[in-house]
mmCIF file of C-alpha atoms in Angstrom:
data_model
loop_
_atom_site.group_PDB
_atom_site.id
_atom_site.type_symbol
_atom_site.label_atom_id
_atom_site.label_comp_id
_atom_site.label_asym_id
_atom_site.label_seq_id
_atom_site.Cartn_x
_atom_site.Cartn_y
_atom_site.Cartn_z
ATOM 1 C CA MET A 9 -29.541 -38.408 -22.324
ATOM 2 C CA LEU A 10 -31.267 -35.503 -23.999
ATOM 3 C CA ASP A 11 -32.375 -32.522 -21.991
ATOM 4 C CA SER A 12 -36.168 -32.606 -21.881
ATOM 5 C CA ALA A 13 -36.478 -28.911 -21.026
ATOM 6 C CA PRO A 14 -37.727 -26.844 -23.951
ATOM 7 C CA GLY A 15 -34.993 -24.721 -25.476
ATOM 8 C CA LYS A 16 -35.152 -21.343 -27.164
ATOM 9 C CA PRO A 17 -35.821 -21.867 -30.885
ATOM 10 C CA ILE A 18 -32.849 -21.219 -33.125
ATOM 11 C CA ASN A 19 -33.573 -18.562 -35.725
ATOM 12 C CA LEU A 20 -33.062 -20.163 -39.137
ATOM 13 C CA TYR A 21 -31.736 -16.936 -40.601
ATOM 14 C CA LYS A 22 -29.490 -15.827 -37.766
ATOM 15 C CA PHE A 23 -26.880 -18.087 -39.177
ATOM 16 C CA HIS A 24 -23.962 -17.942 -36.758
ATOM 17 C CA LYS A 25 -24.300 -18.790 -33.101
ATOM 18 C CA PRO A 26 -21.911 -17.752 -30.298
ATOM 19 C CA LYS A 27 -18.728 -19.803 -30.022
ATOM 20 C CA LEU A 28 -19.181 -21.345 -33.454
ATOM 21 C CA ARG A 29 -16.096 -23.328 -34.362
ATOM 22 C CA LEU A 30 -16.355 -24.672 -37.872
ATOM 23 C CA TYR A 31 -13.401 -25.436 -40.082
ATOM 24 C CA GLU A 32 -14.453 -28.170 -42.361
ATOM 25 C CA THR A 33 -18.075 -31.364 -41.388
ATOM 26 C CA ARG A 34 -25.000 -38.756 -36.454
ATOM 27 C CA PRO A 35 -27.999 -37.308 -37.125
ATOM 28 C CA SER A 36 -30.759 -37.682 -34.559
ATOM 29 C CA ALA A 37 -34.051 -39.108 -35.735
ATOM 30 C CA LEU A 38 -36.153 -36.797 -37.866
ATOM 31 C CA LYS A 39 -39.310 -35.423 -36.365
ATOM 32 C CA PRO A 40 -42.520 -36.842 -37.894
ATOM 33 C CA GLU A 41 -43.524 -33.376 -39.055
ATOM 34 C CA SER A 42 -40.140 -32.947 -40.716
ATOM 35 C CA LYS A 43 -40.552 -36.139 -42.695
ATOM 36 C CA ARG A 44 -43.775 -34.728 -44.062
ATOM 37 C CA SER A 45 -42.109 -31.426 -44.873
ATOM 38 C CA VAL A 46 -40.077 -32.891 -47.727
ATOM 39 C CA LEU A 47 -43.164 -32.692 -49.931
ATOM 40 C CA ILE A 48 -42.083 -29.742 -52.060
ATOM 41 C CA PRO A 49 -44.884 -27.577 -53.464
ATOM 42 C CA HIS A 50 -45.390 -28.632 -57.057
ATOM 43 C CA ASN A 51 -45.355 -25.141 -58.530
ATOM 44 C CA SER A 52 -41.950 -24.406 -56.989
ATOM 45 C CA LEU A 53 -40.458 -26.940 -59.394
ATOM 46 C CA ASN A 54 -42.464 -25.897 -62.426
ATOM 47 C CA PRO A 55 -40.345 -23.937 -64.951
ATOM 48 C CA HIS A 56 -43.339 -21.770 -65.872
ATOM 49 C CA PHE A 57 -43.740 -20.784 -62.226
ATOM 50 C CA LEU A 58 -40.396 -18.947 -62.327
ATOM 51 C CA PHE A 59 -41.116 -16.769 -65.338
ATOM 52 C CA GLU A 60 -43.875 -14.494 -66.595
ATOM 53 C CA SER A 61 -43.594 -16.106 -70.048
ATOM 54 C CA PRO A 62 -42.698 -19.724 -70.901
ATOM 55 C CA PRO A 63 -38.922 -20.285 -71.273
ATOM 56 C CA SER A 64 -37.282 -21.966 -74.266
ATOM 57 C CA VAL A 65 -37.209 -25.754 -74.579
ATOM 58 C CA SER A 66 -33.463 -25.981 -73.859
ATOM 59 C CA PHE A 67 -33.833 -23.706 -70.874
ATOM 60 C CA THR A 68 -36.760 -25.763 -69.609
ATOM 61 C CA VAL A 69 -34.567 -28.874 -69.744
ATOM 62 C CA TYR A 70 -31.940 -27.043 -67.700
ATOM 63 C CA ILE A 71 -34.503 -26.034 -65.086
ATOM 64 C CA LEU A 72 -35.951 -29.534 -64.921
ATOM 65 C CA ASN A 73 -32.468 -30.866 -64.224
ATOM 66 C CA ASN A 74 -32.361 -28.690 -61.116
ATOM 67 C CA SER A 75 -35.909 -29.767 -60.261
ATOM 68 C CA ARG A 76 -34.755 -33.394 -60.334
ATOM 69 C CA CYS A 77 -31.923 -32.397 -58.038
ATOM 70 C CA LEU A 78 -34.430 -31.174 -55.466
ATOM 71 C CA ARG A 79 -36.523 -34.315 -55.889
ATOM 72 C CA ASN A 80 -33.464 -36.521 -55.390
ATOM 73 C CA LEU A 81 -32.541 -34.678 -52.223
ATOM 74 C CA ALA A 82 -36.123 -34.841 -50.938
ATOM 75 C CA ASN A 83 -36.231 -38.595 -51.606
ATOM 76 C CA TYR A 84 -32.860 -39.253 -49.983
ATOM 77 C CA ASP A 85 -33.007 -41.531 -46.936
ATOM 78 C CA THR A 86 -30.239 -41.044 -44.398
ATOM 79 C CA PRO A 87 -28.394 -44.362 -43.993
ATOM 80 C CA HIS A 88 -28.701 -46.043 -40.614
ATOM 81 C CA ILE A 89 -25.982 -44.735 -38.333
ATOM 82 C CA ARG A 90 -24.283 -47.505 -36.354
ATOM 83 C CA ILE A 91 -22.021 -45.181 -34.405
ATOM 84 C CA PRO A 92 -22.681 -43.997 -30.829
ATOM 85 C CA LEU A 93 -21.955 -40.277 -30.541
ATOM 86 C CA PRO A 94 -21.387 -38.005 -27.530
ATOM 87 C CA ARG A 95 -23.908 -35.177 -27.448
ATOM 88 C CA ALA A 96 -21.319 -32.622 -26.344
ATOM 89 C CA ARG A 97 -19.225 -33.170 -29.491
ATOM 90 C CA GLN A 98 -22.051 -32.934 -32.021
ATOM 91 C CA ALA A 99 -22.799 -30.004 -34.306
ATOM 92 C CA ALA A 100 -24.890 -29.265 -37.375
ATOM 93 C CA VAL A 101 -24.664 -26.979 -40.380
ATOM 94 C CA LEU A 102 -27.402 -25.621 -42.598
ATOM 95 C CA VAL A 103 -27.217 -26.222 -46.338
ATOM 96 C CA ALA A 104 -29.792 -23.659 -47.460
ATOM 97 C CA LEU A 105 -30.612 -23.953 -51.169
ATOM 98 C CA PHE A 106 -32.635 -21.524 -53.239
ATOM 99 C CA VAL A 107 -33.647 -21.202 -56.886
ATOM 100 C CA GLY A 108 -31.869 -18.396 -58.742
ATOM 101 C CA ARG A 109 -33.349 -16.047 -61.320
ATOM 102 C CA HIS A 110 -32.514 -18.412 -64.155
ATOM 103 C CA GLY A 111 -33.731 -21.574 -62.475
ATOM 104 C CA ASP A 112 -30.389 -22.841 -61.176
ATOM 105 C CA LEU A 113 -29.779 -23.850 -57.567
ATOM 106 C CA TYR A 114 -27.556 -21.859 -55.226
ATOM 107 C CA VAL A 115 -26.315 -22.544 -51.704
ATOM 108 C CA LEU A 116 -25.947 -19.826 -49.077
ATOM 109 C CA LEU A 117 -22.453 -19.356 -47.635
ATOM 110 C CA ASN A 118 -20.952 -16.827 -45.296
ATOM 111 C CA ARG A 119 -17.594 -15.293 -44.573
ATOM 112 C CA ARG A 120 -16.615 -15.475 -40.935
ATOM 113 C CA ALA A 121 -15.626 -12.230 -39.258
ATOM 114 C CA SER A 122 -11.926 -11.407 -39.259
ATOM 115 C CA THR A 123 -12.022 -10.733 -35.504
ATOM 116 C CA LEU A 124 -12.930 -14.297 -34.536
ATOM 117 C CA ARG A 125 -10.302 -16.233 -32.617
ATOM 118 C CA THR A 126 -10.689 -19.377 -34.711
ATOM 119 C CA TYR A 127 -10.874 -19.738 -38.490
ATOM 120 C CA ALA A 128 -11.243 -15.987 -38.966
ATOM 121 C CA GLY A 129 -12.328 -15.040 -42.470
ATOM 122 C CA ASP A 130 -13.062 -18.603 -43.555
ATOM 123 C CA THR A 131 -15.907 -19.381 -45.929
ATOM 124 C CA ALA A 132 -18.365 -21.614 -44.071
ATOM 125 C CA LEU A 133 -21.886 -22.942 -43.847
ATOM 126 C CA PRO A 134 -24.035 -21.564 -41.024
ATOM 127 C CA GLY A 135 -24.521 -23.751 -37.980
ATOM 128 C CA GLY A 136 -23.229 -24.506 -34.508
ATOM 129 C CA LYS A 137 -22.816 -27.034 -31.714
ATOM 130 C CA VAL A 138 -25.727 -28.895 -30.161
ATOM 131 C CA GLU A 139 -27.300 -26.830 -27.379
ATOM 132 C CA PRO A 140 -28.906 -28.279 -24.208
ATOM 133 C CA GLY A 141 -32.413 -27.480 -25.428
ATOM 134 C CA ASP A 142 -32.021 -29.049 -28.872
ATOM 135 C CA LYS A 143 -34.175 -32.150 -29.234
ATOM 136 C CA THR A 144 -32.939 -33.166 -32.698
ATOM 137 C CA ILE A 145 -30.092 -32.259 -34.987
ATOM 138 C CA GLU A 146 -32.605 -30.226 -36.982
ATOM 139 C CA ASP A 147 -33.060 -27.890 -34.024
ATOM 140 C CA THR A 148 -29.317 -27.334 -33.956
ATOM 141 C CA ALA A 149 -29.060 -26.464 -37.639
ATOM 142 C CA ILE A 150 -32.222 -24.486 -38.263
ATOM 143 C CA GLY A 151 -34.881 -24.491 -35.534
ATOM 144 C CA LEU A 152 -37.497 -25.374 -38.157
ATOM 145 C CA PRO A 153 -39.819 -22.469 -38.999
ATOM 146 C CA ILE A 154 -43.521 -22.790 -38.244
ATOM 147 C CA ASP A 155 -44.535 -22.622 -41.895
ATOM 148 C CA LYS A 156 -42.546 -25.485 -43.408
ATOM 149 C CA ARG A 157 -44.029 -24.754 -46.816
ATOM 150 C CA LYS A 158 -41.709 -21.742 -47.041
ATOM 151 C CA VAL A 159 -38.517 -23.557 -45.999
ATOM 152 C CA PRO A 160 -39.113 -27.314 -46.416
ATOM 153 C CA LEU A 161 -36.587 -29.786 -45.093
ATOM 154 C CA LEU A 162 -35.082 -31.782 -47.963
ATOM 155 C CA CYS A 163 -32.835 -34.258 -46.161
ATOM 156 C CA VAL A 164 -30.258 -34.883 -43.461
ATOM 157 C CA LEU A 165 -26.915 -36.273 -44.606
ATOM 158 C CA PRO A 166 -24.686 -38.696 -42.689
ATOM 159 C CA PRO A 167 -22.275 -36.972 -40.303
ATOM 160 C CA PHE A 168 -18.786 -35.745 -41.130
ATOM 161 C CA LEU A 169 -15.707 -35.577 -38.917
ATOM 162 C CA ALA A 170 -14.357 -32.064 -38.386
ATOM 163 C CA ARG A 171 -10.732 -31.357 -37.593
ATOM 164 C CA ASN A 172 -11.589 -29.853 -34.203
ATOM 165 C CA SER A 173 -13.048 -33.140 -32.868
ATOM 166 C CA LEU A 174 -16.662 -32.407 -33.741
ATOM 167 C CA ILE A 175 -19.138 -34.653 -35.531
ATOM 168 C CA VAL A 176 -20.995 -32.340 -37.903
ATOM 169 C CA THR A 177 -24.282 -33.194 -39.623
ATOM 170 C CA PRO A 178 -25.461 -31.294 -42.742
ATOM 171 C CA VAL A 179 -29.171 -30.419 -42.796
ATOM 172 C CA VAL A 180 -30.417 -29.521 -46.294
ATOM 173 C CA VAL A 181 -33.390 -27.180 -46.775
ATOM 174 C CA LEU A 182 -34.971 -25.301 -49.674
ATOM 175 C CA VAL A 183 -35.740 -21.603 -49.190
ATOM 176 C CA LEU A 184 -38.943 -20.846 -51.113
ATOM 177 C CA ASP A 185 -39.926 -17.532 -49.522
ATOM 178 C CA LYS A 186 -37.879 -14.845 -51.288
ATOM 179 C CA SER A 187 -39.017 -12.212 -48.800
ATOM 180 C CA ILE A 188 -37.069 -13.793 -45.939
ATOM 181 C CA GLN A 189 -33.937 -11.798 -45.142
ATOM 182 C CA PRO A 190 -30.956 -13.279 -43.254
ATOM 183 C CA ILE A 191 -30.014 -11.658 -39.948
ATOM 184 C CA LEU A 192 -26.249 -11.274 -39.710
ATOM 185 C CA ALA A 193 -24.358 -10.995 -36.430
ATOM 186 C CA PRO A 194 -21.503 -8.560 -37.210
ATOM 187 C CA ALA A 195 -19.283 -10.086 -34.531
ATOM 188 C CA GLU A 196 -19.603 -13.477 -36.218
ATOM 189 C CA VAL A 197 -20.304 -12.894 -39.906
ATOM 190 C CA ALA A 198 -18.589 -10.438 -42.234
ATOM 191 C CA SER A 199 -20.758 -11.111 -45.274
ATOM 192 C CA MET A 200 -23.045 -13.601 -46.963
ATOM 193 C CA PHE A 201 -23.071 -14.793 -50.558
ATOM 194 C CA SER A 202 -24.221 -17.694 -52.724
ATOM 195 C CA HIS A 203 -22.550 -20.252 -54.973
ATOM 196 C CA PRO A 204 -24.042 -22.537 -57.675
ATOM 197 C CA LEU A 205 -24.572 -26.016 -56.274
ATOM 198 C CA HIS A 206 -23.685 -27.778 -59.544
ATOM 199 C CA ALA A 207 -20.271 -26.070 -59.509
ATOM 200 C CA PHE A 208 -19.148 -28.409 -56.715
ATOM 201 C CA LEU A 209 -19.095 -31.229 -59.270
ATOM 202 C CA SER A 210 -17.042 -29.301 -61.805
ATOM 203 C CA THR A 211 -13.427 -28.350 -62.430
ATOM 204 C CA THR A 212 -14.536 -25.355 -64.513
ATOM 205 C CA SER A 213 -15.276 -22.036 -62.858
ATOM 206 C CA PRO A 214 -18.893 -20.833 -63.076
ATOM 207 C CA PHE A 215 -17.493 -17.286 -62.980
ATOM 208 C CA SER A 216 -15.780 -17.097 -66.359
ATOM 209 C CA ASN A 217 -15.446 -13.299 -66.222
ATOM 210 C CA GLU A 218 -13.495 -13.250 -62.977
ATOM 211 C CA PRO A 219 -9.687 -12.841 -63.208
ATOM 212 C CA GLU A 220 -9.213 -15.769 -60.832
ATOM 213 C CA ALA A 221 -11.005 -18.014 -63.331
ATOM 214 C CA VAL A 222 -8.102 -17.508 -65.749
ATOM 215 C CA GLU A 223 -5.112 -17.079 -63.457
ATOM 216 C CA VAL A 224 -5.902 -19.708 -60.803
ATOM 217 C CA ALA A 225 -7.516 -23.136 -61.098
ATOM 218 C CA TYR A 226 -11.132 -23.077 -59.906
ATOM 219 C CA HIS A 227 -10.836 -26.508 -58.281
ATOM 220 C CA THR A 228 -7.749 -27.823 -56.503
ATOM 221 C CA PHE A 229 -7.060 -30.581 -53.991
ATOM 222 C CA PHE A 230 -4.301 -32.043 -51.883
ATOM 223 C CA ASP A 231 -3.807 -35.440 -50.266
ATOM 224 C CA PHE A 232 -2.614 -36.035 -46.722
ATOM 225 C CA PRO A 233 -1.932 -39.175 -44.650
ATOM 226 C CA TRP A 234 -4.772 -40.499 -42.561
ATOM 227 C CA ASN A 235 -3.759 -41.030 -38.936
ATOM 228 C CA GLY A 236 -5.651 -44.301 -38.627
ATOM 229 C CA PRO A 237 -4.564 -47.854 -39.386
ATOM 230 C CA SER A 238 -4.254 -48.986 -42.976
ATOM 231 C CA PRO A 239 -4.679 -52.515 -44.293
ATOM 232 C CA PRO A 240 -3.148 -54.936 -43.490
ATOM 233 C CA ALA A 241 -2.613 -53.434 -40.020
ATOM 234 C CA PHE A 242 -6.345 -52.694 -39.796
ATOM 235 C CA SER A 243 -7.187 -56.317 -39.032
ATOM 236 C CA PRO A 244 -8.898 -58.483 -36.383
ATOM 237 C CA ASP A 245 -5.505 -58.910 -34.722
ATOM 238 C CA PHE A 246 -4.996 -55.158 -34.323
ATOM 239 C CA HIS A 247 -5.092 -54.043 -30.691
ATOM 240 C CA PHE A 248 -5.592 -50.561 -29.262
ATOM 241 C CA ASN A 249 -2.974 -49.290 -26.849
ATOM 242 C CA HIS A 250 -1.016 -46.188 -25.945
ATOM 243 C CA GLU A 251 1.909 -47.277 -28.103
ATOM 244 C CA LEU A 252 -0.177 -46.444 -31.149
ATOM 245 C CA HIS A 253 0.799 -42.812 -30.624
ATOM 246 C CA GLN A 254 4.497 -43.590 -30.822
ATOM 247 C CA ASP A 255 6.576 -43.325 -33.962
ATOM 248 C CA LYS A 256 7.760 -46.906 -33.762
ATOM 249 C CA GLU A 257 4.158 -48.027 -33.921
ATOM 250 C CA ARG A 258 3.339 -45.638 -36.753
ATOM 251 C CA SER A 259 6.094 -47.122 -38.883
ATOM 252 C CA ARG A 260 4.377 -50.474 -38.487
ATOM 253 C CA LEU A 261 1.254 -49.084 -40.125
ATOM 254 C CA GLU A 262 2.843 -48.317 -43.496
ATOM 255 C CA PRO A 263 1.666 -47.951 -46.176
ATOM 256 C CA ARG A 264 -0.738 -45.389 -44.754
ATOM 257 C CA SER A 265 -4.063 -44.548 -46.341
ATOM 258 C CA MET A 266 -4.431 -41.079 -47.806
ATOM 259 C CA SER A 267 -7.355 -38.683 -47.527
ATOM 260 C CA ARG A 268 -8.134 -35.826 -49.884
ATOM 261 C CA THR A 269 -9.409 -32.315 -49.253
ATOM 262 C CA HIS A 270 -10.841 -30.046 -51.942
ATOM 263 C CA SER A 271 -10.954 -26.308 -52.580
ATOM 264 C CA PHE A 272 -13.197 -24.220 -54.876
ATOM 265 C CA LEU A 273 -12.793 -20.556 -55.735
ATOM 266 C CA THR A 274 -15.748 -18.336 -54.892
ATOM 267 C CA GLY A 275 -15.061 -15.642 -57.498
ATOM 268 C CA ARG A 276 -14.698 -13.173 -54.632
ATOM 269 C CA GLU A 277 -11.074 -13.780 -53.708
ATOM 270 C CA ALA A 278 -10.043 -10.309 -54.903
ATOM 271 C CA GLY A 279 -12.224 -8.881 -52.136
ATOM 272 C CA GLY A 280 -10.699 -11.090 -49.463
ATOM 273 C CA THR A 281 -13.172 -13.982 -49.494
ATOM 274 C CA LYS A 282 -11.480 -17.342 -49.042
ATOM 275 C CA PRO A 283 -12.256 -20.370 -51.235
ATOM 276 C CA VAL A 284 -14.724 -23.040 -50.142
ATOM 277 C CA PHE A 285 -12.411 -25.703 -48.742
ATOM 278 C CA GLY A 286 -12.005 -28.552 -46.276
ATOM 279 C CA LEU A 287 -15.104 -29.992 -44.696
ATOM 280 C CA THR A 288 -17.412 -27.338 -46.140
ATOM 281 C CA ALA A 289 -16.313 -28.370 -49.627
ATOM 282 C CA ALA A 290 -16.664 -32.074 -48.766
ATOM 283 C CA MET A 291 -20.244 -31.622 -47.592
ATOM 284 C CA LEU A 292 -21.288 -29.591 -50.624
ATOM 285 C CA ILE A 293 -19.706 -32.115 -53.003
ATOM 286 C CA GLU A 294 -21.833 -34.804 -51.345
ATOM 287 C CA VAL A 295 -25.016 -32.705 -51.513
ATOM 288 C CA ALA A 296 -24.410 -32.079 -55.225
ATOM 289 C CA ARG A 297 -23.635 -35.772 -55.883
ATOM 290 C CA ILE A 298 -26.894 -36.853 -54.272
ATOM 291 C CA GLY A 299 -28.945 -34.129 -55.898
ATOM 292 C CA TYR A 300 -27.658 -34.338 -59.459
ATOM 293 C CA ALA A 301 -27.161 -38.132 -59.258
ATOM 294 C CA ARG A 302 -23.759 -38.082 -60.915
ATOM 295 C CA GLU A 303 -20.118 -38.199 -59.995
ATOM 296 C CA PRO A 304 -17.893 -35.103 -60.054
ATOM 297 C CA GLU A 305 -15.471 -34.423 -62.878
ATOM 298 C CA PHE A 306 -12.671 -35.181 -60.416
ATOM 299 C CA GLU A 307 -11.801 -38.088 -58.138
ATOM 300 C CA VAL A 308 -13.257 -37.297 -54.719
ATOM 301 C CA GLN A 309 -10.954 -39.573 -52.718
ATOM 302 C CA PRO A 310 -7.806 -41.511 -53.643
ATOM 303 C CA PRO A 311 -7.940 -45.313 -53.922
ATOM 304 C CA ASN A 312 -8.120 -47.125 -50.586
ATOM 305 C CA ALA A 313 -9.042 -43.922 -48.733
ATOM 306 C CA PRO A 314 -10.897 -44.472 -45.455
ATOM 307 C CA SER A 315 -14.650 -44.020 -45.573
ATOM 308 C CA GLY A 316 -16.285 -41.286 -43.555
ATOM 309 C CA GLU A 317 -17.601 -43.906 -41.148
ATOM 310 C CA GLU A 318 -14.126 -45.379 -40.655
ATOM 311 C CA ARG A 319 -12.661 -41.970 -39.885
ATOM 312 C CA ILE A 320 -15.390 -41.188 -37.360
ATOM 313 C CA VAL A 321 -15.174 -44.541 -35.566
ATOM 314 C CA TRP A 322 -11.388 -44.346 -35.376
ATOM 315 C CA ALA A 323 -11.507 -40.780 -34.009
ATOM 316 C CA LEU A 324 -14.172 -41.667 -31.432
ATOM 317 C CA ARG A 325 -12.073 -44.585 -30.230
ATOM 318 C CA ARG A 326 -8.828 -42.694 -30.092
ATOM 319 C CA GLU A 327 -9.172 -38.939 -29.562
ATOM 320 C CA GLY A 328 -9.196 -37.611 -26.014
ATOM 321 C CA ALA A 329 -11.968 -35.057 -26.568
ATOM 322 C CA PHE A 330 -14.418 -37.775 -27.555
ATOM 323 C CA ARG A 331 -13.373 -40.086 -24.720
ATOM 324 C CA LYS A 332 -13.887 -37.319 -22.163
ATOM 325 C CA ALA A 333 -17.332 -36.555 -23.578
ATOM 326 C CA PHE A 334 -18.323 -40.222 -23.313
ATOM 327 C CA GLU A 335 -16.903 -40.400 -19.776
ATOM 328 C CA ASP A 336 -18.919 -37.338 -18.782
ATOM 329 C CA GLU A 337 -22.005 -39.197 -20.006
ATOM 330 C CA GLY A 338 -20.950 -42.268 -17.996
ATOM 331 C CA ARG A 339 -20.819 -44.650 -20.938
ATOM 332 C CA TRP A 340 -17.208 -44.827 -22.124
ATOM 333 C CA GLU A 341 -16.646 -48.508 -21.249
ATOM 334 C CA ASN A 342 -19.768 -49.618 -23.112
ATOM 335 C CA VAL A 343 -19.024 -47.359 -26.080
ATOM 336 C CA LYS A 344 -15.423 -48.570 -26.266
ATOM 337 C CA ALA A 345 -16.586 -52.159 -26.784
ATOM 338 C CA ILE A 346 -19.068 -51.025 -29.448
ATOM 339 C CA LEU A 347 -16.404 -49.044 -31.306
ATOM 340 C CA ASP A 348 -13.967 -51.958 -31.262
ATOM 341 C CA GLY A 349 -16.668 -54.163 -32.754
ATOM 342 C CA LEU A 350 -17.449 -51.555 -35.407
ATOM 343 C CA LEU A 351 -13.791 -51.277 -36.392
ATOM 344 C CA LEU A 352 -13.645 -55.025 -36.880
ATOM 345 C CA ARG A 353 -16.853 -54.993 -38.929
ATOM 346 C CA LEU A 354 -15.608 -52.122 -41.072
ATOM 347 C CA TRP A 355 -12.360 -53.966 -41.716
ATOM 348 C CA ARG A 356 -14.280 -57.051 -42.869
ATOM 349 C CA GLU A 357 -16.510 -54.943 -45.114
ATOM 350 C CA ARG A 358 -13.448 -53.287 -46.626
ATOM 351 C CA LYS A 359 -11.794 -56.654 -47.331
ATOM 352 C CA GLU A 360 -15.014 -57.978 -48.887
ATOM 353 C CA LYS A 361 -15.179 -54.969 -51.217
ATOM 354 C CA GLU A 362 -11.542 -55.488 -52.187
ATOM 355 C CA ARG A 363 -12.215 -59.159 -53.002
ATOM 356 C CA ALA A 364 -15.267 -58.222 -55.064
ATOM 357 C CA ALA A 365 -13.243 -55.624 -56.964
ATOM 358 C CA ARG A 366 -10.500 -58.163 -57.725
ATOM 359 C CA THR A 367 -13.119 -60.621 -58.955
ATOM 360 C CA ARG A 368 -14.614 -58.029 -61.295
ATOM 361 C CA ARG A 369 -11.193 -57.098 -62.645
ATOM 362 C CA SER A 370 -10.201 -60.710 -63.243
ATOM 363 C CA GLY A 371 -13.544 -61.409 -64.925
ATOM 364 C CA GLY A 372 -13.061 -58.461 -67.243
ATOM 365 C CA LEU A 373 -9.546 -59.606 -68.110
ATOM 366 C CA LYS A 374 -10.750 -63.117 -68.988
ATOM 367 C CA SER A 375 -13.488 -61.734 -71.236
ATOM 368 C CA ARG A 376 -10.909 -59.801 -73.230
ATOM 369 C CA LEU A 377 -8.647 -62.832 -73.719
#
């Protein structure tokens, strides 16, 4: 149950909060005023608004492409979330976009202080865990400013599962007021910088003059085994029990599904800045996919990889931190039954997609014969 007491507003530009623990990423319902805030001022998307003189035709096309990106994000409807989530294990991050001097979109990132106990020096999005006074996930990420015309909310993405047993929701905003200056907490943040949003769909570095762009691949990835059940073990006959943690049970789950994590150079590695990787990279890939309405130049996940929803449901059902949070809320037994039903539904949806894919492949083969 949400705390009805009013909480202290979270400063949008004081990016890191105490005890922030982000390594990688269910949104609450949007406030009515936030839904209205996605109406972006028309002149902010007008190419002529950005320059004293009209730009060239080709450059105008480039700017309009980024304008469409903002429109796509503003028109994005967060899918219905079927998953019950414990409030104590929820967090949010702010994806703050702004228009650069040449009309392209950038996202604000920060470098965590080297003195932090966890994930020191990592490149991350600003954000933090849900606080008692937060009434929506928006409060957690940004504490919406009074004048929403200056920082309109674009959209809220579905949640992501973080490695430290947190469910993290990205909240996407557009910073229109160029006079706003971020407030950095030296104990939390070493520095702040920006990165082109479109570059999270590319394998080519946007920083062609940097040595790293030549010596090291801009985009890399690695695959790792998912710790959940893989088809055919992920079936209606699959039962949850403590033996699942044992090696003899794990061998029964082969072949295991694989998940993929991505990494992007920032162009600042020579100065000690780490690449954008893990969950931060996953969230920004998804923001760019939605905005630019196209797939990346690389394969985001390997075939048969678990969906984000599958990973979250499996973690909620299995990991001790989530169970304790549900028990503290007095609803573990009810939630357990819901999660078991969701796992079964997800398995059926997966099998239906596999059948549909086989049908399409066989139909294509027949047409070629």
